[in-house]
N, CA, C and O of each residue as an XYZ file, in Angstrom:
544
protein
N       0.828     -1.130      0.093
C       0.052     -0.047      0.182
C       0.972      1.106     -0.215
O       2.187      0.993     -0.053
N       0.381      2.314     -0.777
C       1.593      3.688     -1.180
C       0.822      4.386      0.044
O      -0.215      3.988      0.575
N       1.529      5.446      0.341
C       1.576      6.511      1.012
C       0.097      7.070      0.935
O      -0.698      7.199      1.866
N      -0.096      7.408     -0.583
C      -1.575      8.402     -0.907
C      -2.703      7.425     -0.362
O      -3.671      7.932      0.206
N      -2.625      6.091     -0.504
C      -3.565      5.498     -0.481
C      -4.049      4.963      1.149
O      -5.213      4.681      1.433
N      -3.107      4.911      1.934
C      -2.916      4.878      3.405
C      -3.272      6.356      3.990
O      -3.068      6.324      5.203
N      -3.464      6.896      3.816
C      -3.771      8.233      3.992
C      -5.147      8.493      3.574
O      -5.908      9.012      4.390
N      -5.518      8.225      2.515
C      -6.942      8.116      2.035
C      -7.835      7.375      3.034
O      -8.784      7.791      3.697
N      -7.104      5.806      2.939
C      -8.089      5.456      3.881
C      -8.360      5.410      5.231
O      -9.387      4.924      5.705
N      -7.103      6.104      6.113
C      -6.849      6.414      7.334
C      -8.081      7.528      7.356
O      -8.954      7.243      8.175
N      -8.300      8.717      6.617
C      -9.152      9.894      6.579
C     -10.492      9.238      6.373
O     -11.323      9.791      7.093
N     -11.012      8.255      5.650
C     -12.193      7.780      5.454
C     -12.481      7.260      6.658
O     -13.490      7.763      7.151
N     -11.821      6.214      7.482
C     -12.170      5.204      8.823
C     -12.411      6.550      9.775
O     -13.316      6.456     10.605
N     -11.810      7.549      9.723
C     -11.906      8.597     10.634
C     -13.107      9.265     10.348
O     -13.205     10.109     11.238
N     -14.110      9.359      9.571
C     -14.740      9.716      9.485
C     -16.272      9.254      9.860
O     -17.297      9.885     10.115
N     -15.915      7.723      9.765
C     -17.262      6.845     10.034
C     -18.189      7.001     11.288
O     -19.344      6.589     11.393
N     -17.470      7.661     12.191
C     -18.427      8.016     13.685
C     -19.397      9.119     12.912
O     -20.623      9.050     12.821
N     -18.599     10.074     12.420
C     -19.524     11.209     11.861
C     -20.549     10.952     11.119
O     -21.684     11.401     11.282
N     -20.215     10.288     10.357
C     -21.117      9.620      9.297
C     -22.591      8.839      9.602
O     -23.772      8.802      9.255
N     -21.693      8.302     10.432
C     -23.073      7.464     11.283
C     -23.734      8.233     12.181
O     -24.327      7.579     13.039
N     -23.838      9.565     12.272
C     -24.545     10.295     13.096
C     -25.246     11.324     12.289
O     -25.954     12.178     12.823
N     -25.031     11.242     10.839
C     -25.104     12.354      9.963
C     -27.059     11.718      9.902
O     -27.378     10.899      9.041
N     -27.788     12.092     10.607
C     -29.277     11.653      9.979
C     -29.386     10.829     11.071
O     -28.537     10.647     11.944
N     -30.640     10.269     10.959
C     -31.197      8.947     11.951
C     -30.712      7.318     11.311
O     -30.691      7.179     10.088
N     -30.507      6.672     11.808
C     -30.068      5.562     11.963
C     -31.749      4.579     11.820
O     -32.797      4.924     12.366
N     -31.570      3.423     10.999
C     -32.471      2.299     11.244
C     -32.189      1.327     12.269
O     -31.077      0.830     12.093
N     -32.669      0.973     13.064
C     -32.340     -0.035     14.421
C     -32.014     -1.251     13.438
O     -32.487     -1.381     12.309
N     -31.281     -1.963     13.956
C     -31.317     -3.708     14.543
C     -30.594     -3.941     15.323
O     -29.937     -3.077     15.903
N     -30.516     -5.222     15.558
C     -30.495     -5.835     16.680
C     -28.763     -5.329     17.294
O     -27.856     -4.996     16.531
N     -28.683     -5.371     18.357
C     -27.213     -4.894     18.742
C     -26.702     -3.291     18.469
O     -25.863     -2.711     19.158
N     -27.182     -2.907     17.680
C     -26.861     -1.259     17.566
C     -27.023     -0.325     18.689
O     -26.176      0.552     18.853
N     -28.139     -0.440     19.564
C     -28.374      0.241     20.776
C     -27.393      0.103     21.537
O     -26.843      1.065     22.072
N     -27.075     -0.969     21.678
C     -26.011     -1.853     23.037
C     -24.447     -1.138     21.927
O     -23.622     -0.379     22.437
N     -24.392     -1.420     21.004
C     -23.322     -1.027     20.807
C     -22.726      0.570     20.653
O     -21.510      0.745     20.580
N     -23.592      1.613     20.615
C     -23.513      2.605     20.724
C     -23.594      3.185     22.111
O     -23.193      4.326     22.344
N     -24.031      2.525     22.886
C     -24.026      3.106     24.685
C     -22.824      2.660     24.954
O     -22.235      3.280     25.839
N     -22.086      1.480     24.306
C     -21.117      1.109     24.817
C     -19.661      1.780     24.503
O     -18.560      1.815     25.052
N     -20.279      2.304     23.290
C     -19.081      3.102     22.717
C     -18.985      4.437     23.283
O     -18.011      5.110     22.947
N     -20.059      5.061     24.297
C     -20.365      6.056     25.457
C     -21.362      7.218     24.585
O     -21.664      8.348     24.967
N     -21.750      6.539     23.305
C     -22.552      7.641     22.851
C     -23.806      8.005     23.519
O     -24.116      7.438     24.566
N     -24.519      8.867     23.018
C     -25.915      9.312     23.662
C     -27.086      9.054     22.696
O     -27.165      9.672     21.635
N     -27.817      8.315     23.000
C     -28.654      7.309     21.894
C     -30.085      8.247     21.871
O     -30.627      8.113     22.968
N     -30.803      9.074     21.057
C     -32.067      8.871     20.973
C     -33.102      7.923     20.125
O     -33.134      7.873     18.895
N     -33.951      7.170     21.032
C     -34.485      6.167     20.636
C     -35.781      6.726     19.495
O     -36.260      7.750     19.983
N     -36.312      6.459     18.480
C     -37.436      7.100     18.065
C     -38.681      5.791     17.641
O     -38.974      5.458     16.492
N     -39.169      5.307     18.719
C     -39.985      4.368     18.094
C     -41.270      4.688     17.393
O     -42.204      5.318     17.888
N     -41.215      4.190     16.196
C     -42.376      4.924     15.153
C     -42.870      3.849     14.688
O     -42.517      2.744     15.100
N     -43.887      4.051     13.629
C     -44.805      3.322     12.916
C     -45.038      4.172     11.449
O     -45.287      5.377     11.501
N     -44.944      3.477     10.169
C     -44.820      4.673      9.025
C     -46.409      5.144      8.990
O     -46.804      6.178      8.451
N     -47.059      4.386      9.526
C     -48.737      4.717      9.518
C     -49.296      5.293     10.583
O     -50.516      5.343     10.735
N     -48.523      5.730     11.330
C     -48.723      6.602     12.684
C     -48.721      7.827     12.549
O     -47.598      8.298     12.374
N     -50.046      8.961     12.570
C     -49.695     10.052     12.765
C     -49.241     10.862     13.684
O     -48.785     11.975     13.425
N     -49.312     10.452     14.643
C     -48.587     11.165     15.932
C     -46.894     10.604     15.722
O     -46.026     11.232     16.328
N     -46.567      9.648     15.020
C     -45.289      9.508     15.070
C     -44.644     10.533     13.752
O     -43.437     10.720     13.598
N     -45.600     11.064     12.967
C     -45.356     11.650     11.595
C     -44.897     12.963     12.273
O     -43.826     13.554     12.132
N     -46.090     13.315     13.136
C     -45.808     15.253     13.719
C     -44.446     14.908     14.539
O     -43.737     15.913     14.488
N     -43.844     13.931     15.234
C     -42.922     14.088     15.837
C     -41.815     14.092     15.051
O     -40.913     14.791     15.512
N     -41.515     13.423     13.777
C     -40.861     13.501     13.282
C     -40.757     14.693     12.939
O     -39.792     15.299     13.405
N     -41.676     15.417     12.039
C     -41.618     16.558     11.797
C     -40.790     17.653     12.782
O     -39.707     18.219     12.637
N     -41.764     17.683     13.806
C     -40.792     18.414     14.945
C     -39.059     18.260     15.291
O     -38.244     19.107     15.657
N     -38.926     16.895     15.018
C     -37.537     16.651     15.202
C     -36.656     17.106     14.175
O     -35.674     17.793     14.454
N     -36.991     16.708     12.784
C     -36.541     17.499     11.629
C     -36.141     18.940     12.031
O     -34.983     19.357     12.032
N     -37.171     19.603     12.351
C     -37.167     21.138     12.354
C     -36.531     21.462     13.418
O     -36.394     22.673     13.595
N     -36.033     20.662     14.300
C     -34.991     21.250     15.583
C     -34.074     20.841     15.437
O     -33.222     21.366     16.153
N     -33.509     19.626     14.442
C     -32.284     19.567     13.999
C     -31.905     20.549     13.163
O     -30.836     21.131     13.347
N     -32.814     20.891     12.031
C     -32.296     22.127     11.244
C     -32.198     23.513     12.046
O     -31.697     24.419     11.381
N     -32.480     23.756     13.000
C     -32.207     25.118     13.674
C     -30.932     24.951     14.392
O     -30.206     25.945     14.361
N     -30.415     23.746     15.141
C     -29.620     23.594     15.903
C     -28.770     22.095     15.525
O     -29.043     20.999     16.014
N     -27.813     22.346     14.647
C     -27.171     21.013     13.880
C     -26.143     20.061     15.247
O     -25.758     18.900     15.108
N     -25.920     20.830     16.336
C     -25.323     20.290     17.240
C     -25.871     19.172     17.642
O     -25.096     18.346     18.125
N     -27.297     18.828     17.567
C     -28.045     17.837     17.827
C     -27.589     16.553     17.070
O     -27.165     15.657     17.799
N     -27.603     16.343     15.886
C     -27.067     15.713     14.647
C     -25.453     15.209     14.659
O     -24.872     14.274     14.107
N     -25.019     16.295     15.565
C     -23.006     16.216     15.400
C     -22.986     15.400     16.913
O     -21.929     14.835     17.193
N     -23.807     15.339     17.627
C     -23.703     14.856     18.934
C     -24.386     13.895     19.310
O     -24.068     13.497     20.431
N     -25.082     13.434     18.898
C     -26.546     12.528     19.587
C     -26.724     11.373     18.296
O     -26.944     11.514     17.093
N     -26.547     10.359     19.035
C     -27.004      8.808     17.920
C     -28.116      8.718     18.258
O     -28.508      8.356     19.368
N     -29.058      9.184     16.917
C     -30.737      9.112     16.523
C     -30.809      7.641     15.567
O     -30.329      7.233     14.510
N     -31.660      7.173     16.572
C     -31.841      5.644     15.917
C     -33.343      5.500     15.729
O     -33.926      5.629     16.805
N     -34.348      5.216     14.448
C     -35.529      4.671     14.194
C     -35.492      3.608     14.437
O     -34.496      2.949     14.137
N     -36.597      3.034     15.090
C     -37.168      1.451     15.616
C     -38.357      1.516     15.149
O     -39.166      2.342     15.571
N     -38.645      0.602     14.154
C     -39.835      0.460     13.485
C     -40.603     -0.431     14.411
O     -40.262     -1.569     14.731
N     -41.831      0.297     14.865
C     -42.806     -0.544     15.683
C     -43.500     -1.742     14.910
O     -43.491     -2.819     15.506
N     -43.987     -1.706     13.895
C     -44.539     -3.305     13.588
C     -43.171     -4.030     13.394
O     -43.227     -4.963     14.196
N     -42.278     -4.073     12.912
C     -40.989     -4.992     13.177
C     -40.697     -5.513     14.810
O     -40.842     -6.641     15.282
N     -40.304     -4.441     15.371
C     -39.417     -4.422     16.748
C     -40.274     -3.904     18.015
O     -39.792     -3.643     19.117
N     -41.894     -3.786     17.583
C     -42.293     -3.330     18.972
C     -42.617     -4.231     20.046
O     -43.251     -3.739     20.979
N     -42.276     -5.590     20.111
C     -42.283     -6.968     20.847
C     -41.347     -7.299     21.038
O     -41.259     -8.326     21.710
N     -40.214     -6.693     20.609
C     -38.449     -6.734     20.471
C     -38.030     -7.089     21.980
O     -38.837     -7.382     22.861
N     -36.723     -7.020     22.126
C     -36.165     -7.285     23.401
C     -35.706     -6.003     23.763
O     -35.420     -5.756     24.935
N     -35.593     -5.025     22.719
C     -35.266     -3.733     23.591
C     -36.401     -3.197     23.998
O     -36.370     -2.551     25.045
N     -37.697     -3.342     23.251
C     -38.935     -2.886     23.910
C     -39.433     -3.103     24.683
O     -40.039     -2.270     25.357
N     -39.371     -4.697     24.983
C     -39.790     -4.822     26.300
C     -38.776     -4.709     27.452
O     -39.162     -4.812     28.617
N     -37.496     -4.499     27.147
C     -36.626     -4.138     28.100
C     -36.773     -2.733     28.676
O     -36.700     -2.388     29.856
N     -36.997     -1.996     27.584
C     -37.233     -0.329     28.321
C     -38.786     -0.235     28.746
O     -39.040      0.762     29.423
N     -39.843     -1.071     28.479
C     -40.864     -1.160     28.782
C     -41.725     -0.068     27.842
O     -42.719      0.446     28.355
N     -41.407      0.237     26.674
C     -42.094      0.979     25.786
C     -43.600      0.887     25.245
O     -43.770      0.458     24.103
N     -44.388      1.165     25.802
C     -45.880      1.039     25.872
C     -46.296      1.137     24.441
O     -47.055      0.259     24.032
N     -45.947      1.988     23.697
C     -46.812      2.178     22.548
C     -45.529      2.965     21.578
O     -44.507      3.524     21.973
N     -46.178      2.698     19.802
C     -45.720      3.305     19.045
C     -45.319      5.004     19.322
O     -45.661      5.338     20.457
N     -44.793      5.917     18.672
C     -44.501      7.271     19.185
C     -43.982      7.707     20.591
O     -44.296      8.737     21.187
N     -43.169      6.777     20.986
C     -42.453      6.792     22.140
C     -40.813      7.271     21.786
O     -40.053      6.534     21.159
N     -40.436      8.571     22.280
C     -39.153      9.045     22.167
C     -38.526      8.672     23.750
O     -39.049      8.861     24.848
N     -37.357      8.141     23.437
C     -36.545      7.932     24.658
C     -35.234      8.110     24.461
O     -34.693      7.993     23.361
N     -34.497      8.481     25.813
C     -33.017      9.304     25.535
C     -32.241      8.372     26.424
O     -32.654      8.228     27.574
N     -31.100      7.680     26.008
C     -30.308      6.846     27.111
C     -28.896      6.928     27.034
O     -28.601      6.849     25.841
N     -27.960      7.040     27.681
C     -26.594      7.387     28.020
C     -25.954      6.190     28.948
O     -25.982      6.308     30.173
N     -25.621      5.522     28.586
C     -24.700      4.536     29.482
C     -26.028      3.203     30.017
O     -26.648      2.452     29.265
N     -26.101      3.281     31.226
C     -27.163      2.203     31.473
C     -28.373      3.139     32.058
O     -29.318      2.650     32.677
N     -28.254      4.405     31.819
C     -29.449      5.220     32.327
C     -30.715      6.006     31.140
O     -30.273      6.352     30.045
N     -31.799      6.173     31.354
C     -32.604      6.436     30.720
C     -32.691      7.918     31.079
O     -32.916      8.126     32.271
N     -32.562      8.967     30.313
C     -32.633     10.549     30.807
C     -33.930     10.820     30.313
O     -34.449     11.782     30.879
N     -34.454     10.414     29.653
C     -35.948     10.800     29.510
C     -36.848     10.281     28.413
O     -36.373      9.751     27.409
N     -38.279     10.446     28.620
C     -38.578      9.993     27.367
C     -39.997     10.873     27.270
O     -40.434     11.437     28.273
N     -40.659     10.942     26.019
C     -42.024     11.194     25.507
C     -42.486      9.999     25.003
O     -41.881      9.156     24.341
N     -43.763     10.022     25.436
C     -44.840      8.957     24.751
C     -46.309      9.786     24.445
O     -47.211     10.163     25.194
N     -46.051      9.895     22.674
C     -47.251     10.309     22.017
C     -47.252     11.618     22.210
O     -48.353     12.163     22.123
N     -46.114     12.433     22.503
C     -45.976     13.801     22.642
C     -45.554     14.264     21.214
O     -44.795     13.682     20.439
N     -46.291     15.574     21.023
C     -45.776     16.132     19.747
C     -45.519     17.778     19.847
O     -45.197     18.453     18.869
N     -45.735     18.364     21.322
C     -45.041     19.484     21.536
C     -43.280     19.870     20.873
O     -42.283     19.164     20.716
N     -43.460     20.769     20.720
C     -42.071     21.154     20.169
C     -41.191     21.625     21.654
O     -40.061     21.248     21.963
N     -41.784     22.238     22.165
C     -40.864     22.643     23.788
C     -40.854     21.232     24.137
O     -39.718     20.850     23.857
N     -41.496     20.298     24.582
C     -41.132     19.132     24.909
C     -40.298     18.185     24.217
O     -39.658     17.423     24.942
N     -40.169     18.070     22.996
C     -39.353     17.626     22.433
C     -37.801     18.033     22.341
O     -36.802     17.316     22.285
N     -37.963     19.636     22.347
C     -36.948     20.224     22.419
C     -36.356     19.829     23.632
O     -35.367     19.140     23.382
N     -36.518     19.957     24.711
C     -36.236     19.814     26.189
C     -35.526     18.497     26.185
O     -34.413     18.458     26.710
N     -36.078     17.316     25.611
C     -35.695     16.028     25.345
C     -34.271     16.217     24.767
O     -33.239     16.184     25.438
N     -34.355     16.423     23.397
C     -33.126     17.090     22.569
C     -32.104     17.544     23.321
O     -31.049     16.932     23.488
N     -32.451     18.882     23.907
C     -31.292     19.284     24.712
C     -30.694     18.729     26.130
O     -29.620     19.025     26.652
N     -31.945     17.628     26.706
C     -31.101     16.784     27.619
C     -30.075     15.950     26.911
O     -28.870     16.034     27.148
N     -30.576     15.194     26.087
C     -29.534     14.213     25.135
C     -27.962     15.406     24.950
O     -26.869     15.112     25.432
N     -28.179     16.439     24.324
C     -27.039     17.114     24.119
C     -26.086     17.138     24.971
O     -24.913     16.780     24.866
N     -26.842     17.720     26.093
C     -26.130     18.229     27.621
C     -25.339     16.632     27.931
O     -24.210     16.570     28.418
N     -26.036     15.578     27.608
C     -25.347     14.378     27.997
C     -24.279     13.978     27.159
O     -23.238     13.437     27.534
N     -24.617     14.294     25.932
C     -23.633     13.814     25.095
C     -22.325     14.900     25.048
O     -21.254     14.490     24.600
N     -22.425     15.996     25.424
C     -21.346     17.032     25.399
C     -20.898     17.045     26.824
O     -19.871     17.716     26.919
N     -21.292     16.550     27.970
C     -20.779     16.662     28.993
C     -19.195     15.850     29.184
O     -18.587     15.927     30.251
């Protein structure tokens, strides 16, 4: 491997954590545990494509991210498909009562949650809690 290829590869690998945070990731088994083990602050969005409350929450989250890019830069957002994972080990362990539930985790702690709430002020407060934990 020549020096230029090595430097390009090194630069690309160093961008992987930042790219992973750009936007929300779709949940897969082990993803939350891995992110928490890496010291990341995780914002879980339990949603369904047919859920109007979920869509309202998503619009608020997108607007808040647009207003403050620090959210996307510091918080790991993970979308959990309720139809697929509503009865999963993750949902049961967190006692998720329904779709349209937002949860923030850091380490082994739950820092906050919103169930079926669409208030911009409430969602911003939850995202601010996540941001504070991520940057502490």
